[in-house]
Short mmCIF file of N, CA and C and ligand atoms in Angstrom, two decimals:
data_model
loop_
_atom_site.label_atom_id
_atom_site.label_comp_id
_atom_site.label_asym_id
_atom_site.label_seq_id
_atom_site.Cartn_x
_atom_site.Cartn_y
_atom_site.Cartn_z
N MET U 12 140.92 28.38 5.04
CA MET U 12 140.80 27.98 3.72
C MET U 12 140.51 26.48 3.82
N ILE U 13 139.34 26.14 3.06
CA ILE U 13 138.98 24.69 3.11
C ILE U 13 139.63 24.03 1.81
N GLY U 14 140.20 22.97 2.01
CA GLY U 14 140.72 22.21 0.97
C GLY U 14 139.70 21.27 0.30
N VAL U 15 139.71 21.16 -0.95
CA VAL U 15 138.75 20.11 -1.65
C VAL U 15 139.78 19.05 -2.29
N LEU U 16 139.57 17.84 -1.94
CA LEU U 16 140.63 16.91 -2.44
C LEU U 16 140.29 16.73 -4.04
N ALA U 17 141.30 16.96 -4.72
CA ALA U 17 141.12 17.14 -6.24
C ALA U 17 141.69 15.97 -6.88
N LEU U 18 141.75 14.91 -6.50
CA LEU U 18 142.39 13.71 -7.11
C LEU U 18 141.64 13.22 -8.48
N GLN U 19 140.28 13.30 -8.08
CA GLN U 19 139.47 12.46 -9.14
C GLN U 19 137.99 12.97 -8.66
N GLY U 20 137.04 12.90 -9.56
CA GLY U 20 135.60 13.10 -9.09
C GLY U 20 135.13 14.58 -9.28
N ASP U 21 134.17 14.96 -8.53
CA ASP U 21 133.58 16.19 -8.76
C ASP U 21 133.90 17.48 -7.74
N PHE U 22 135.15 17.46 -7.64
CA PHE U 22 135.78 18.27 -6.84
C PHE U 22 135.54 19.86 -7.17
N GLU U 23 135.54 20.06 -8.44
CA GLU U 23 135.15 21.49 -8.95
C GLU U 23 133.84 21.98 -8.42
N ALA U 24 132.76 21.06 -8.49
CA ALA U 24 131.40 21.39 -7.97
C ALA U 24 131.51 21.75 -6.61
N HIS U 25 132.29 21.01 -5.89
CA HIS U 25 132.42 21.34 -4.37
C HIS U 25 132.95 22.61 -4.23
N ARG U 26 134.14 22.86 -4.89
CA ARG U 26 134.85 24.17 -4.64
C ARG U 26 133.88 25.25 -5.01
N LYS U 27 133.14 25.13 -6.00
CA LYS U 27 132.27 26.40 -6.46
C LYS U 27 131.27 26.42 -5.51
N ALA U 28 130.61 25.41 -4.97
CA ALA U 28 129.59 25.43 -3.82
C ALA U 28 130.00 26.15 -2.53
N LEU U 29 131.19 25.80 -2.12
CA LEU U 29 131.82 26.57 -0.98
C LEU U 29 132.16 27.94 -1.42
N GLN U 30 132.46 28.25 -2.45
CA GLN U 30 132.85 29.76 -2.87
C GLN U 30 131.38 30.37 -3.08
N ARG U 31 130.47 29.86 -3.58
CA ARG U 31 129.19 30.52 -3.61
C ARG U 31 128.59 30.75 -2.26
N ALA U 32 128.90 30.04 -1.16
CA ALA U 32 128.46 30.11 0.08
C ALA U 32 129.36 31.12 0.74
N GLY U 33 130.29 31.72 0.11
CA GLY U 33 131.35 32.90 0.65
C GLY U 33 132.49 32.13 1.56
N VAL U 34 132.67 30.88 1.22
CA VAL U 34 133.68 30.16 2.09
C VAL U 34 134.94 29.93 1.07
N GLY U 35 136.11 30.38 1.71
CA GLY U 35 137.36 30.32 0.99
C GLY U 35 137.63 28.74 0.79
N ALA U 36 137.89 28.36 -0.52
CA ALA U 36 138.15 27.09 -0.81
C ALA U 36 139.06 26.97 -1.95
N HIS U 37 140.07 25.92 -2.02
CA HIS U 37 140.91 25.69 -2.90
C HIS U 37 141.07 24.15 -3.17
N ASP U 38 141.52 23.70 -4.35
CA ASP U 38 141.80 22.43 -4.62
C ASP U 38 143.20 21.85 -3.95
N VAL U 39 143.04 20.76 -3.40
CA VAL U 39 144.29 20.15 -2.76
C VAL U 39 144.49 18.82 -3.34
N ARG U 40 146.04 18.58 -3.57
CA ARG U 40 146.28 17.30 -4.22
C ARG U 40 147.36 16.76 -3.66
N SER U 41 148.12 17.47 -2.49
CA SER U 41 149.14 16.64 -1.93
C SER U 41 149.16 16.73 -0.34
N ARG U 42 149.75 15.88 0.33
CA ARG U 42 149.73 15.61 1.63
C ARG U 42 150.07 17.25 2.34
N ASP U 43 150.99 17.98 2.02
CA ASP U 43 151.22 19.46 2.59
C ASP U 43 150.12 20.08 2.30
N GLU U 44 149.47 20.23 1.11
CA GLU U 44 148.43 21.18 0.80
C GLU U 44 147.18 20.79 1.83
N ILE U 45 146.94 19.51 2.08
CA ILE U 45 145.91 18.96 2.90
C ILE U 45 146.11 19.54 4.31
N LEU U 46 147.48 19.23 4.63
CA LEU U 46 147.75 19.71 6.18
C LEU U 46 147.84 21.27 6.37
N ALA U 47 147.81 21.99 5.22
CA ALA U 47 147.88 23.47 5.35
C ALA U 47 146.32 23.84 5.26
N SER U 48 145.31 23.09 5.12
CA SER U 48 143.96 23.42 5.13
C SER U 48 143.38 23.53 6.32
N THR U 49 142.25 24.33 6.51
CA THR U 49 141.53 24.29 7.80
C THR U 49 140.37 23.53 7.82
N GLY U 50 140.11 22.67 6.94
CA GLY U 50 139.08 21.86 6.81
C GLY U 50 139.19 21.19 5.48
N LEU U 51 138.43 19.96 5.34
CA LEU U 51 138.54 19.18 3.92
C LEU U 51 137.18 18.74 3.63
N VAL U 52 137.25 18.69 2.16
CA VAL U 52 136.15 17.93 1.60
C VAL U 52 136.72 16.83 0.77
N ILE U 53 136.18 15.67 0.83
CA ILE U 53 136.45 14.59 -0.04
C ILE U 53 135.22 14.17 -0.90
N PRO U 54 135.35 14.53 -2.29
CA PRO U 54 134.18 14.70 -3.12
C PRO U 54 133.84 13.23 -3.46
N GLY U 55 132.59 13.13 -4.34
CA GLY U 55 132.18 12.01 -4.99
C GLY U 55 132.96 11.76 -6.18
N GLY U 56 132.85 10.66 -6.64
CA GLY U 56 133.55 9.97 -7.76
C GLY U 56 133.68 8.67 -7.78
N GLU U 57 134.85 8.06 -7.78
CA GLU U 57 135.01 6.77 -7.63
C GLU U 57 136.08 6.29 -6.53
N SER U 58 135.41 5.62 -5.56
CA SER U 58 136.29 5.57 -4.47
C SER U 58 137.58 4.62 -4.53
N THR U 59 137.33 3.53 -5.35
CA THR U 59 138.50 2.77 -5.78
C THR U 59 139.63 3.52 -6.58
N ALA U 60 139.19 4.35 -7.45
CA ALA U 60 140.13 5.21 -8.11
C ALA U 60 140.92 6.09 -7.18
N MET U 61 140.14 6.74 -6.31
CA MET U 61 140.78 7.62 -5.45
C MET U 61 141.74 7.01 -4.56
N ARG U 62 141.31 5.91 -4.05
CA ARG U 62 142.18 4.98 -3.18
C ARG U 62 143.50 4.75 -3.84
N LEU U 63 143.43 4.36 -5.07
CA LEU U 63 144.45 4.08 -5.84
C LEU U 63 145.48 5.34 -6.08
N LEU U 64 144.87 6.39 -6.33
CA LEU U 64 145.65 7.63 -6.62
C LEU U 64 146.34 8.23 -5.42
N MET U 65 145.76 7.63 -4.11
CA MET U 65 146.35 8.03 -2.93
C MET U 65 147.60 7.29 -2.47
N GLU U 66 147.65 6.01 -3.09
CA GLU U 66 148.81 5.24 -2.55
C GLU U 66 150.06 5.75 -2.60
N GLY U 67 150.68 5.63 -1.57
CA GLY U 67 152.08 5.93 -1.28
C GLY U 67 152.37 7.48 -1.36
N THR U 68 151.31 8.41 -1.30
CA THR U 68 151.45 9.78 -1.39
C THR U 68 151.51 10.52 0.16
N GLY U 69 150.90 9.70 1.09
CA GLY U 69 150.77 10.44 2.49
C GLY U 69 149.45 11.09 2.61
N ILE U 70 148.73 10.92 1.54
CA ILE U 70 147.39 11.79 1.64
C ILE U 70 146.44 11.12 2.83
N GLU U 71 146.47 9.91 2.77
CA GLU U 71 145.50 9.26 3.86
C GLU U 71 145.89 9.81 5.26
N GLY U 72 147.02 9.69 5.45
CA GLY U 72 147.70 10.28 6.84
C GLY U 72 147.34 11.68 7.08
N ALA U 73 147.67 12.35 6.05
CA ALA U 73 146.98 13.85 6.17
C ALA U 73 145.66 14.03 6.44
N ILE U 74 144.77 13.25 5.71
CA ILE U 74 143.39 13.49 5.85
C ILE U 74 143.14 13.05 7.52
N ARG U 75 143.64 12.08 7.95
CA ARG U 75 143.62 11.52 9.32
C ARG U 75 144.01 12.69 10.24
N ALA U 76 145.12 13.34 9.92
CA ALA U 76 145.64 14.31 10.81
C ALA U 76 144.67 15.61 10.88
N VAL U 77 144.21 15.87 9.83
CA VAL U 77 143.31 17.14 9.77
C VAL U 77 142.00 16.46 10.65
N ALA U 78 141.59 15.57 10.57
CA ALA U 78 140.45 14.96 11.18
C ALA U 78 140.66 15.04 12.87
N ASP U 79 141.84 14.36 13.07
CA ASP U 79 142.27 14.18 14.42
C ASP U 79 142.46 15.60 15.22
N ARG U 80 142.91 16.53 14.49
CA ARG U 80 143.15 17.79 15.29
C ARG U 80 141.77 18.60 15.32
N GLY U 81 140.78 18.07 14.80
CA GLY U 81 139.42 18.80 15.13
C GLY U 81 138.94 19.60 14.06
N ASP U 82 139.62 19.65 12.90
CA ASP U 82 138.91 20.47 11.80
C ASP U 82 137.96 19.76 11.03
N PRO U 83 136.99 20.42 10.44
CA PRO U 83 135.96 19.67 9.92
C PRO U 83 136.19 18.91 8.49
N VAL U 84 135.68 17.83 8.40
CA VAL U 84 135.97 16.92 7.40
C VAL U 84 134.62 16.49 6.78
N LEU U 85 134.51 16.76 5.45
CA LEU U 85 133.26 16.28 4.93
C LEU U 85 133.41 15.32 3.72
N GLY U 86 132.91 14.10 3.65
CA GLY U 86 132.96 13.25 2.70
C GLY U 86 131.58 12.97 2.08
N THR U 87 131.45 13.10 0.73
CA THR U 87 130.21 12.97 -0.01
C THR U 87 130.33 11.73 -0.98
N CYS U 88 129.38 10.81 -0.96
CA CYS U 88 129.40 9.62 -1.73
C CYS U 88 130.68 8.87 -1.79
N ALA U 89 131.53 8.85 -2.84
CA ALA U 89 132.76 8.08 -2.81
C ALA U 89 133.60 8.55 -1.49
N GLY U 90 133.57 9.91 -1.17
CA GLY U 90 134.29 10.46 -0.08
C GLY U 90 133.72 9.79 1.25
N ALA U 91 132.34 9.55 1.34
CA ALA U 91 131.82 8.90 2.47
C ALA U 91 132.34 7.43 2.70
N ILE U 92 132.49 6.78 1.49
CA ILE U 92 132.98 5.45 1.40
C ILE U 92 134.30 5.47 2.11
N LEU U 93 135.16 6.39 1.70
CA LEU U 93 136.53 6.40 2.30
C LEU U 93 136.66 6.68 3.59
N LEU U 94 135.71 7.38 4.12
CA LEU U 94 135.82 7.73 5.57
C LEU U 94 135.19 6.62 6.52
N ALA U 95 134.57 5.75 5.87
CA ALA U 95 133.85 4.77 6.70
C ALA U 95 134.82 3.79 7.35
N ARG U 96 134.61 2.98 8.25
CA ARG U 96 135.35 1.94 9.00
C ARG U 96 135.32 0.64 8.10
N ASP U 97 134.14 0.37 7.60
CA ASP U 97 133.90 -0.93 6.98
C ASP U 97 133.19 -0.56 5.76
N VAL U 98 133.84 -1.20 4.62
CA VAL U 98 133.30 -1.03 3.16
C VAL U 98 133.11 -2.36 2.75
N GLU U 99 131.85 -2.55 2.04
CA GLU U 99 131.47 -3.80 1.59
C GLU U 99 131.18 -3.48 0.00
N GLY U 100 131.16 -4.62 -0.58
CA GLY U 100 130.72 -4.48 -2.22
C GLY U 100 131.60 -3.87 -3.21
N PRO U 101 132.90 -4.45 -3.29
CA PRO U 101 133.50 -5.54 -2.50
C PRO U 101 134.04 -4.89 -1.35
N ARG U 102 134.42 -5.71 -0.40
CA ARG U 102 135.06 -5.33 0.93
C ARG U 102 136.52 -4.73 0.53
N ALA U 103 136.64 -3.59 1.28
CA ALA U 103 137.76 -2.78 0.87
C ALA U 103 138.09 -2.19 2.31
N PRO U 104 139.46 -1.67 2.61
CA PRO U 104 139.86 -0.88 3.69
C PRO U 104 139.27 0.47 3.68
N GLY U 105 138.60 1.01 4.85
CA GLY U 105 138.17 2.30 4.94
C GLY U 105 139.16 3.12 6.09
N PHE U 106 138.99 4.37 5.99
CA PHE U 106 139.97 5.11 6.84
C PHE U 106 139.53 4.93 8.26
N GLY U 107 138.40 4.56 8.56
CA GLY U 107 137.94 4.30 9.96
C GLY U 107 137.50 5.62 10.65
N LEU U 108 137.43 6.73 9.90
CA LEU U 108 137.22 7.96 10.69
C LEU U 108 135.85 8.18 11.12
N LEU U 109 134.88 7.42 10.37
CA LEU U 109 133.48 7.18 11.01
C LEU U 109 133.27 5.77 11.25
N PRO U 110 132.68 5.44 12.44
CA PRO U 110 132.57 3.98 12.74
C PRO U 110 131.01 3.53 12.15
N MET U 111 131.18 3.25 10.86
CA MET U 111 129.98 2.74 10.12
C MET U 111 130.35 1.87 9.01
N THR U 112 129.16 1.06 8.61
CA THR U 112 129.55 0.28 7.48
C THR U 112 128.73 0.79 6.23
N VAL U 113 129.37 0.75 5.19
CA VAL U 113 128.80 1.31 3.88
C VAL U 113 128.82 0.26 2.68
N VAL U 114 127.92 0.08 1.97
CA VAL U 114 127.85 -1.19 0.91
C VAL U 114 127.71 -0.14 -0.43
N ARG U 115 128.75 -0.27 -1.10
CA ARG U 115 128.88 0.43 -2.36
C ARG U 115 127.81 0.05 -3.41
N ASN U 116 127.38 0.98 -4.06
CA ASN U 116 126.48 0.70 -5.26
C ASN U 116 125.29 -0.19 -4.84
N ALA U 117 124.65 -0.01 -3.67
CA ALA U 117 123.89 -1.00 -2.99
C ALA U 117 122.50 -0.78 -3.52
N TYR U 118 122.03 0.25 -4.27
CA TYR U 118 120.74 0.48 -4.66
C TYR U 118 120.27 -0.08 -5.98
N GLY U 119 121.17 -0.64 -6.57
CA GLY U 119 120.90 -1.41 -7.92
C GLY U 119 120.63 -0.45 -8.98
N ARG U 120 120.61 -0.97 -10.11
CA ARG U 120 120.59 -0.15 -11.44
C ARG U 120 119.50 0.65 -11.52
N GLN U 121 118.15 0.22 -11.14
CA GLN U 121 116.99 0.95 -11.44
C GLN U 121 116.94 2.13 -10.45
N LEU U 122 117.41 1.93 -9.17
CA LEU U 122 117.40 3.16 -8.23
C LEU U 122 118.58 3.84 -7.93
N ASP U 123 119.51 3.54 -8.74
CA ASP U 123 120.95 3.99 -8.27
C ASP U 123 120.99 5.46 -8.47
N SER U 124 120.27 6.32 -9.36
CA SER U 124 120.38 7.75 -9.29
C SER U 124 119.04 8.50 -9.24
N ALA U 125 118.83 9.23 -8.43
CA ALA U 125 117.68 9.98 -8.21
C ALA U 125 117.83 11.38 -7.43
N VAL U 126 116.84 12.09 -7.59
CA VAL U 126 116.70 13.39 -6.93
C VAL U 126 115.48 13.16 -5.94
N VAL U 127 115.71 13.37 -4.71
CA VAL U 127 114.68 13.08 -3.69
C VAL U 127 114.67 14.16 -2.60
N ARG U 128 113.38 14.43 -2.21
CA ARG U 128 113.14 15.45 -1.14
C ARG U 128 113.26 14.75 0.16
N LEU U 129 114.13 14.95 0.83
CA LEU U 129 114.23 14.17 2.14
C LEU U 129 113.43 14.88 3.27
N THR U 130 112.49 14.02 3.88
CA THR U 130 111.68 14.66 4.78
C THR U 130 112.03 14.13 6.44
N ASP U 131 112.81 12.99 6.25
CA ASP U 131 113.07 12.41 7.60
C ASP U 131 114.45 12.87 8.00
N ILE U 132 114.45 14.23 8.52
CA ILE U 132 115.69 14.81 8.78
C ILE U 132 115.65 15.27 10.25
N SER U 133 116.82 15.78 10.75
CA SER U 133 116.94 16.27 12.10
C SER U 133 116.49 17.69 12.15
N ARG U 134 115.36 18.14 12.64
CA ARG U 134 114.71 19.42 12.50
C ARG U 134 115.63 20.18 13.39
N ALA U 135 116.20 19.73 14.48
CA ALA U 135 117.09 20.43 15.43
C ALA U 135 118.23 21.15 14.77
N VAL U 136 118.74 20.27 13.69
CA VAL U 136 119.98 20.70 12.93
C VAL U 136 119.70 21.39 11.73
N LEU U 137 118.68 20.77 10.91
CA LEU U 137 118.53 21.10 9.54
C LEU U 137 117.23 22.06 9.46
N GLY U 138 116.34 22.12 10.40
CA GLY U 138 115.17 22.82 10.18
C GLY U 138 114.17 22.23 9.55
N GLU U 139 112.96 22.81 9.20
CA GLU U 139 111.82 22.19 8.91
C GLU U 139 111.81 21.70 7.46
N GLU U 140 112.31 22.51 6.55
CA GLU U 140 112.36 22.38 5.09
C GLU U 140 112.95 21.12 4.70
N PRO U 141 112.14 20.28 3.94
CA PRO U 141 112.79 19.09 3.31
C PRO U 141 114.16 19.32 2.65
N LEU U 142 115.00 18.51 2.64
CA LEU U 142 116.31 18.68 2.08
C LEU U 142 116.19 17.98 0.63
N GLU U 143 116.72 18.64 -0.34
CA GLU U 143 116.75 18.17 -1.66
C GLU U 143 117.98 17.38 -1.97
N ALA U 144 118.10 16.20 -2.26
CA ALA U 144 119.25 15.38 -2.40
C ALA U 144 119.38 14.63 -3.65
N VAL U 145 120.52 14.74 -4.08
CA VAL U 145 120.94 14.12 -5.51
C VAL U 145 121.74 12.86 -5.24
N PHE U 146 121.02 11.75 -5.55
CA PHE U 146 121.82 10.40 -5.21
C PHE U 146 122.53 9.89 -6.65
N ILE U 147 123.80 9.60 -6.69
CA ILE U 147 124.32 9.08 -8.00
C ILE U 147 125.07 7.93 -7.62
N ARG U 148 124.65 6.68 -8.08
CA ARG U 148 125.29 5.41 -7.61
C ARG U 148 125.78 5.38 -6.16
N ALA U 149 124.89 5.88 -5.43
CA ALA U 149 125.12 6.04 -4.04
C ALA U 149 125.44 4.79 -3.26
N PRO U 150 126.37 4.77 -2.18
CA PRO U 150 126.56 3.81 -1.18
C PRO U 150 125.31 3.76 -0.28
N ARG U 151 125.09 2.66 0.30
CA ARG U 151 124.10 2.47 1.32
C ARG U 151 124.78 2.44 2.78
N ILE U 152 124.54 3.27 3.64
CA ILE U 152 125.08 3.05 5.02
C ILE U 152 124.32 2.07 5.78
N SER U 153 124.80 0.92 5.95
CA SER U 153 123.87 -0.14 6.49
C SER U 153 124.11 -0.25 8.05
N ALA U 154 125.13 0.40 8.56
CA ALA U 154 125.16 0.28 10.11
C ALA U 154 126.04 1.45 10.51
N VAL U 155 125.46 2.02 11.75
CA VAL U 155 126.30 2.96 12.33
C VAL U 155 126.45 2.66 13.77
N ASP U 156 127.65 2.98 14.40
CA ASP U 156 127.89 2.67 15.73
C ASP U 156 127.26 3.75 16.69
N GLU U 157 127.20 3.47 17.89
CA GLU U 157 126.77 4.49 18.75
C GLU U 157 127.61 5.66 18.71
N GLY U 158 127.10 6.90 18.85
CA GLY U 158 128.01 8.15 18.81
C GLY U 158 128.07 8.75 17.49
N VAL U 159 127.47 7.89 16.47
CA VAL U 159 127.36 8.49 15.14
C VAL U 159 125.94 8.98 15.12
N GLU U 160 125.99 10.48 14.81
CA GLU U 160 124.41 10.99 14.86
C GLU U 160 123.96 10.85 13.30
N VAL U 161 122.61 10.48 13.33
CA VAL U 161 121.90 10.29 12.00
C VAL U 161 121.26 11.45 11.73
N LEU U 162 121.60 12.44 10.79
CA LEU U 162 120.83 13.70 10.59
C LEU U 162 119.77 13.58 9.56
N ALA U 163 119.89 12.55 8.66
CA ALA U 163 118.79 12.45 7.60
C ALA U 163 118.81 11.11 7.11
N ARG U 164 117.65 10.62 6.83
CA ARG U 164 117.38 9.11 6.37
C ARG U 164 116.64 9.35 5.04
N ARG U 165 116.83 8.16 4.19
CA ARG U 165 115.96 7.72 2.96
C ARG U 165 115.51 6.61 3.23
N ASN U 166 114.12 6.30 3.15
CA ASN U 166 113.57 5.05 3.42
C ASN U 166 114.23 4.38 4.65
N GLY U 167 114.37 5.11 5.57
CA GLY U 167 114.91 4.42 6.81
C GLY U 167 116.51 4.44 6.83
N ASP U 168 117.11 4.52 5.66
CA ASP U 168 118.69 4.30 5.57
C ASP U 168 119.25 5.64 5.94
N PRO U 169 120.42 5.77 6.79
CA PRO U 169 120.95 6.99 7.09
C PRO U 169 121.65 7.48 5.66
N VAL U 170 121.50 8.81 5.59
CA VAL U 170 122.08 9.49 4.25
C VAL U 170 122.87 10.53 4.53
N LEU U 171 122.84 11.16 5.76
CA LEU U 171 123.66 12.16 6.24
C LEU U 171 124.01 11.97 7.83
N VAL U 172 125.26 11.76 8.21
CA VAL U 172 125.72 11.37 9.39
C VAL U 172 126.81 12.32 9.81
N ARG U 173 127.08 12.33 11.11
CA ARG U 173 128.21 13.02 11.57
C ARG U 173 128.78 12.52 12.93
N ARG U 174 129.90 12.55 13.20
CA ARG U 174 130.49 12.38 14.62
C ARG U 174 131.52 13.53 15.03
N GLY U 175 131.18 14.29 15.82
CA GLY U 175 131.88 15.49 15.99
C GLY U 175 132.11 16.23 14.80
N ASN U 176 133.55 16.35 14.39
CA ASN U 176 133.95 17.11 13.16
C ASN U 176 133.94 16.40 11.87
N VAL U 177 133.51 15.25 11.75
CA VAL U 177 133.55 14.34 10.73
C VAL U 177 132.07 14.07 10.24
N THR U 178 131.62 14.61 8.90
CA THR U 178 130.42 14.55 8.50
C THR U 178 130.40 13.65 7.21
N ALA U 179 129.28 12.89 6.87
CA ALA U 179 129.41 12.20 5.54
C ALA U 179 128.04 12.27 5.01
N ALA U 180 127.92 12.36 3.65
CA ALA U 180 126.62 12.30 3.07
C ALA U 180 126.69 11.38 1.88
N THR U 181 125.63 10.50 1.68
CA THR U 181 125.70 9.53 0.48
C THR U 181 125.14 10.23 -0.73
N PHE U 182 124.79 11.37 -0.48
CA PHE U 182 124.42 12.25 -1.62
C PHE U 182 125.20 13.35 -2.04
N HIS U 183 124.87 14.17 -3.01
CA HIS U 183 125.78 15.34 -3.51
C HIS U 183 125.27 16.71 -3.20
N PRO U 184 125.58 17.16 -1.93
CA PRO U 184 125.14 18.48 -1.59
C PRO U 184 125.55 19.62 -2.60
N GLU U 185 126.63 19.38 -3.31
CA GLU U 185 127.27 20.39 -3.97
C GLU U 185 126.46 20.57 -5.34
N LEU U 186 125.60 19.62 -5.69
CA LEU U 186 124.76 19.66 -6.68
C LEU U 186 123.69 20.49 -6.50
N THR U 187 123.22 20.91 -5.57
CA THR U 187 121.97 21.69 -5.14
C THR U 187 122.45 23.06 -4.51
N ARG U 188 121.35 24.08 -4.53
CA ARG U 188 121.78 25.38 -4.03
C ARG U 188 121.60 25.51 -2.60
N ASP U 189 121.02 24.31 -2.16
CA ASP U 189 120.75 24.42 -0.58
C ASP U 189 122.13 24.27 0.19
N SER U 190 122.46 25.26 1.15
CA SER U 190 123.75 25.11 1.66
C SER U 190 123.77 24.68 3.04
N ARG U 191 122.65 23.89 3.53
CA ARG U 191 122.53 23.60 4.86
C ARG U 191 123.52 22.34 5.24
N VAL U 192 123.78 21.42 4.25
CA VAL U 192 124.81 20.47 4.62
C VAL U 192 126.23 21.10 4.90
N LEU U 193 126.61 22.16 3.99
CA LEU U 193 127.89 22.93 4.27
C LEU U 193 127.79 23.42 5.61
N THR U 194 126.67 23.96 5.94
CA THR U 194 126.73 24.59 7.33
C THR U 194 127.14 23.65 8.40
N VAL U 195 126.40 22.40 8.24
CA VAL U 195 126.66 21.16 9.21
C VAL U 195 128.02 20.94 9.29
N PHE U 196 128.69 20.76 8.00
CA PHE U 196 130.03 20.38 7.96
C PHE U 196 131.06 21.57 8.57
N LEU U 197 130.71 22.78 8.31
CA LEU U 197 131.47 23.81 8.81
C LEU U 197 131.42 23.86 10.25
N SER U 198 130.21 23.55 10.84
CA SER U 198 130.22 23.82 12.18
C SER U 198 130.49 22.56 13.19
N GLY U 199 131.02 21.54 12.46
CA GLY U 199 131.50 20.38 12.95
C GLY U 199 132.62 20.53 14.07
N ARG U 200 132.58 20.08 15.17
CA ARG U 200 133.64 20.25 16.26
C ARG U 200 134.03 18.79 16.48
N ALA U 201 135.28 18.79 17.02
CA ALA U 201 135.83 17.44 17.66
C ALA U 201 135.09 17.02 18.93
N SER U 202 134.64 15.81 18.77
CA SER U 202 133.74 15.47 19.89
C SER U 202 134.57 15.17 21.15
N ALA U 203 135.81 14.74 21.08
CA ALA U 203 136.51 14.61 22.29
C ALA U 203 137.36 15.72 22.91
N1 LIG F 11 129.81 4.32 -6.89
C1 LIG F 11 130.96 5.21 -6.40
C2 LIG F 11 131.91 4.38 -5.54
O1 LIG F 11 131.54 3.29 -5.15
C3 LIG F 11 130.41 6.29 -5.77
C4 LIG F 11 129.47 7.22 -6.57
C5 LIG F 11 129.58 8.65 -6.33
O2 LIG F 11 130.56 9.21 -5.59
N2 LIG F 11 128.74 9.41 -7.06
O3 LIG F 11 132.90 4.85 -5.19
#
């Protein structure tokens, strides 16, 4: 049973996308519910709000435990920001589950939201078909450490990355009918 972190943001769309793909999914709001899940999605929304709602709840530690034990973790947009090691714009602490730097709201007002067909994708992992991606006030992944696989880029910037069992997308795969990002997430394995 995959847990979808339901503190804030578009958790409902994620739960429905998983269920549409035939994957058991439920909303999780507490440390214990997260620990009882066999995988976790951290949705898009507002990363600052989510961070505040998590304070003092033990949720961050539970997310870390799920990732450390090798279960798949997916962060999209605000969720990707929370998973990063370094967050800028403004500077904030990240969970450090993905060794990368993200810059919040980096694409500016004119470019901030768009539907794009991504063609610069890992064909070995995602196949030939371009990946439709919905960006909403997306963060920019400005740097990734060695060991982080880049599975898709937009104008050269990484937008879908993973390391072992932890996957992050700066776009919203839950808003399209394409289930390839879910497949990548669910097949994630611990690298160590
Ligand atoms: N701009 C949001 C943030 O910085 C992320 C936007 C999203 O999740 N769609 O948290």
